[in-house]
């Protein structure tokens, strides 16, 4: 048994989880599950990066204590991953005490040996991507220096301070030697040259502290400075394995087997700064760093600041609704489709149409259909209770034995090198081969002709083929694959090698009555589902995202939506909405926004800011002291540079709007059910 330690980036908590961060996290989960099935001792770590300036700013905008804000956001990441069937072994937050200790220990070690020194710093800083740039890297355009990296090219800030520097320049040769002697370390291979040329262009020492005490890890023995967020964040990979307190654990797990990251943070941070920091403290660089491509939305980079973010949990809920699949199966379908469309290293365009088409073609028509057909024919011809019994094996049937062995080898080899698309191609080509086999051997005709022995042989062969495929599908679709296995009368888990063995299905074993796991989406539903845009409309040029939609409700129903046209929801759906009594503490108009009021409200234990489109209906002073109803667990929205943390409920009729309020005086914060 070997050990396998893999990591995702730790995500900034100023943003909610989206399809991009989910992409890396699901990929890591797939690879982790593959290794667990192989019997490896696996450590999958993910977490949150909390000391960024933009996190502090988001908390300040929201009028929140940054620790409470970060904790709440970290929980949202945890929950999102759980709902996406991701099972990390460790969730690390950079504000945890153990991590602060690790950062300070590493800092001290490097400073004591002269790799960290003090000096004057003058340079350009992007708060959005938390990166320093030299004047050459970020040339001036029209009096400002736009960030060369950030999608909206926000102006950089000039920073002039006395800071601490990490002697990165001293590591250039060692880094190049590492890369050249470990050709497998930097993946995909085409990114390796990018790293080599970045290093060969000359490495400058990096400024690794900021003179901004308060939010960040204090520099040891100099609390007037905090450690630069990237220097802090990268160390999480060591904190997870017990650095600096548990050297035995560090020795057990280090070097990490795989850092999975997006291409945005690959060259500069994960393939240059981080390996140099590790070399500095006498540890080996990671065994592999994989930089995957980016999902774009309708050709544009997806980002919070562009307002075109796709939320994976909501997308899964939508897919469940459109297809009728169980919610966890819809999640699995997304897990699978995200990696089916494009090679893992390359960029792709996220489109719901492709998701639905893939769902129908791969999952409903191919995979689901093979399982259903085989189970139904078996139940009809080899009945036992509601389902059937696995028919006897017939040695004459061999058509799928070779293809299964070849697919097993292909899928295994692909997963070993993170070629997730390659693995899925292997799986679905095999599933198509099974479908073709069924078409050729036509068991329904054999049944009609009463050729029972032959029929049994064909059904055994096809059922066994589906069993083999479920073994490979477990990492991608942990819930759906287990449901398929349940219908086949198999145990939920399977060792990876069972995918390479033919004939494990026991003749005579009892099967379950077939129930479609992936219901086919009918044409009408498909067309209706594709009417809506990919995400909320992107903001008009030059406008802050979402400022054009400060309505009372984020998605107001169209005027002619009749109540009987509204879909019913389960009680659990309603129960997910947290409604509270909110007392208005202050209210004022928002300059240059005719419709908006800026309210401070109290929920008893907590105060919040709410932006409401009420200015046409209420004078600010009419609202102060009123107790209203707030939707308290809506994702915060940025409107005109302010973050709105909830939505007030109001009834509307024609052009009249009336705020809802309890008919008795209840304390602020009271729950509404
Ligand atoms: N906090 C740093 C990482 C520190 S790791 C020691 C950070 N955080 S982030 O929240 O901005 O996450 C960036 C990562 O999210 C990317 O590297 C990638 O893994 C993932 N993605 C973000 N947007 C993405 C897409 N549009 N498409 C694919 N992955 C994307 O950077």
PDB file of C-alpha atoms and ligand atoms in Angstrom, residues 8-15 18-25 48-50 52 54 77 128-129 229-230 232-237 260-266 269-270 292-297 300-303 342 347, ligand 1:
ATOM      1  CA  UNK A   8      -6.472  21.654  -4.054  1.00  0.00           C
ATOM      2  CA  UNK A   9      -5.722  25.368  -3.860  1.00  0.00           C
ATOM      3  CA  UNK A  10      -7.170  26.933  -0.762  1.00  0.00           C
ATOM      4  CA  UNK A  11      -9.833  29.358  -1.915  1.00  0.00           C
ATOM      5  CA  UNK A  12     -10.276  33.018  -1.053  1.00  0.00           C
ATOM      6  CA  UNK A  13     -13.328  33.508   1.086  1.00  0.00           C
ATOM      7  CA  UNK A  14     -14.409  36.815  -0.408  1.00  0.00           C
ATOM      8  CA  UNK A  15     -16.146  34.769  -3.084  1.00  0.00           C
ATOM      9  CA  UNK A  18     -18.371  28.453  -8.158  1.00  0.00           C
ATOM     10  CA  UNK A  19     -18.010  26.078 -11.054  1.00  0.00           C
ATOM     11  CA  UNK A  20     -14.298  26.998 -11.398  1.00  0.00           C
ATOM     12  CA  UNK A  21     -13.315  26.272  -7.807  1.00  0.00           C
ATOM     13  CA  UNK A  22     -15.628  23.248  -7.884  1.00  0.00           C
ATOM     14  CA  UNK A  23     -13.800  21.993 -10.975  1.00  0.00           C
ATOM     15  CA  UNK A  24     -10.450  21.699  -9.194  1.00  0.00           C
ATOM     16  CA  UNK A  25     -12.021  20.346  -6.039  1.00  0.00           C
ATOM     17  CA  UNK A  48      -9.744  28.419   2.610  1.00  0.00           C
ATOM     18  CA  UNK A  49      -7.269  31.249   2.208  1.00  0.00           C
ATOM     19  CA  UNK A  50      -8.461  33.958   4.559  1.00  0.00           C
ATOM     20  CA  UNK A  52      -6.149  38.302   1.768  1.00  0.00           C
ATOM     21  CA  UNK A  54      -9.805  41.483  -0.395  1.00  0.00           C
ATOM     22  CA  UNK A  77     -17.170  26.101   1.066  1.00  0.00           C
ATOM     23  CA  UNK A 128      -7.854  41.652  -6.554  1.00  0.00           C
ATOM     24  CA  UNK A 129      -5.317  38.969  -7.434  1.00  0.00           C
ATOM     25  CA  UNK A 229      -0.922  36.275   1.760  1.00  0.00           C
ATOM     26  CA  UNK A 230       0.678  34.018  -0.855  1.00  0.00           C
ATOM     27  CA  UNK A 232       1.193  32.395   4.091  1.00  0.00           C
ATOM     28  CA  UNK A 233      -1.194  30.388   1.887  1.00  0.00           C
ATOM     29  CA  UNK A 234       1.321  28.067   0.242  1.00  0.00           C
ATOM     30  CA  UNK A 235       2.477  26.867   3.639  1.00  0.00           C
ATOM     31  CA  UNK A 236      -0.960  25.335   4.233  1.00  0.00           C
ATOM     32  CA  UNK A 237       0.243  22.265   2.348  1.00  0.00           C
ATOM     33  CA  UNK A 260      -3.814  20.390  -8.333  1.00  0.00           C
ATOM     34  CA  UNK A 261      -4.239  24.051  -9.307  1.00  0.00           C
ATOM     35  CA  UNK A 262      -5.603  26.215 -12.091  1.00  0.00           C
ATOM     36  CA  UNK A 263      -3.220  27.645 -14.668  1.00  0.00           C
ATOM     37  CA  UNK A 264      -3.623  31.114 -13.065  1.00  0.00           C
ATOM     38  CA  UNK A 265      -1.557  30.202 -10.016  1.00  0.00           C
ATOM     39  CA  UNK A 266       0.714  27.633 -11.595  1.00  0.00           C
ATOM     40  CA  UNK A 269       3.371  30.515  -7.236  1.00  0.00           C
ATOM     41  CA  UNK A 270       3.247  26.716  -7.374  1.00  0.00           C
ATOM     42  CA  UNK A 292      -5.523  22.644 -15.399  1.00  0.00           C
ATOM     43  CA  UNK A 293      -7.370  24.921 -17.800  1.00  0.00           C
ATOM     44  CA  UNK A 294     -10.169  27.371 -17.151  1.00  0.00           C
ATOM     45  CA  UNK A 295     -13.891  27.276 -17.673  1.00  0.00           C
ATOM     46  CA  UNK A 296     -15.109  30.312 -19.520  1.00  0.00           C
ATOM     47  CA  UNK A 297     -18.693  31.509 -19.729  1.00  0.00           C
ATOM     48  CA  UNK A 300     -15.547  35.343 -21.185  1.00  0.00           C
ATOM     49  CA  UNK A 301     -13.431  34.656 -18.142  1.00  0.00           C
ATOM     50  CA  UNK A 302     -15.660  33.792 -15.211  1.00  0.00           C
ATOM     51  CA  UNK A 303     -15.221  36.053 -12.247  1.00  0.00           C
ATOM     52  CA  UNK A 342     -12.400  19.096 -22.603  1.00  0.00           C
ATOM     53  CA  UNK A 347      -9.773  25.786 -21.398  1.00  0.00           C
TER      54      UNK A 347
HETATM   55  N1  LIG B   1      -6.069  31.589  -2.575  1.00  0.00           N
HETATM   56  C1  LIG B   1      -5.412  31.386  -3.808  1.00  0.00           C
HETATM   57  C2  LIG B   1      -4.812  30.005  -3.864  1.00  0.00           C
HETATM   58  C3  LIG B   1      -3.838  29.702  -2.783  1.00  0.00           C
HETATM   59  S1  LIG B   1      -3.253  28.068  -2.904  1.00  0.00           S
HETATM   60  C4  LIG B   1      -2.020  27.991  -1.808  1.00  0.00           C
HETATM   61  C5  LIG B   1      -6.415  31.530  -4.945  1.00  0.00           C
HETATM   62  N2  LIG B   1      -7.678  31.349  -4.628  1.00  0.00           N
HETATM   63  S2  LIG B   1      -8.927  31.442  -5.632  1.00  0.00           S
HETATM   64  O1  LIG B   1     -10.102  31.400  -4.801  1.00  0.00           O
HETATM   65  O2  LIG B   1      -8.786  32.557  -6.488  1.00  0.00           O
HETATM   66  O3  LIG B   1      -8.899  30.131  -6.456  1.00  0.00           O
HETATM   67  C6  LIG B   1      -8.165  30.014  -7.651  1.00  0.00           C
HETATM   68  C7  LIG B   1      -8.331  28.617  -8.183  1.00  0.00           C
HETATM   69  O4  LIG B   1      -9.735  28.311  -8.377  1.00  0.00           O
HETATM   70  C8  LIG B   1      -7.730  28.384  -9.543  1.00  0.00           C
HETATM   71  O5  LIG B   1      -6.358  28.120  -9.482  1.00  0.00           O
HETATM   72  C9  LIG B   1      -8.520  27.176 -10.008  1.00  0.00           C
HETATM   73  O6  LIG B   1      -8.089  26.053  -9.310  1.00  0.00           O
HETATM   74  C10 LIG B   1      -9.901  27.530  -9.530  1.00  0.00           C
HETATM   75  N3  LIG B   1     -10.627  28.320 -10.525  1.00  0.00           N
HETATM   76  C11 LIG B   1     -11.110  29.584 -10.349  1.00  0.00           C
HETATM   77  N4  LIG B   1     -11.781  29.951 -11.478  1.00  0.00           N
HETATM   78  C12 LIG B   1     -11.738  28.963 -12.387  1.00  0.00           C
HETATM   79  C13 LIG B   1     -12.289  28.768 -13.665  1.00  0.00           C
HETATM   80  N5  LIG B   1     -13.008  29.686 -14.267  1.00  0.00           N
HETATM   81  N6  LIG B   1     -12.077  27.584 -14.275  1.00  0.00           N
HETATM   82  C14 LIG B   1     -11.371  26.583 -13.674  1.00  0.00           C
HETATM   83  N7  LIG B   1     -10.824  26.742 -12.470  1.00  0.00           N
HETATM   84  C15 LIG B   1     -10.915  27.930 -11.822  1.00  0.00           C
HETATM   85  O7  LIG B   1      -5.994  31.767  -6.063  1.00  0.00           O
END
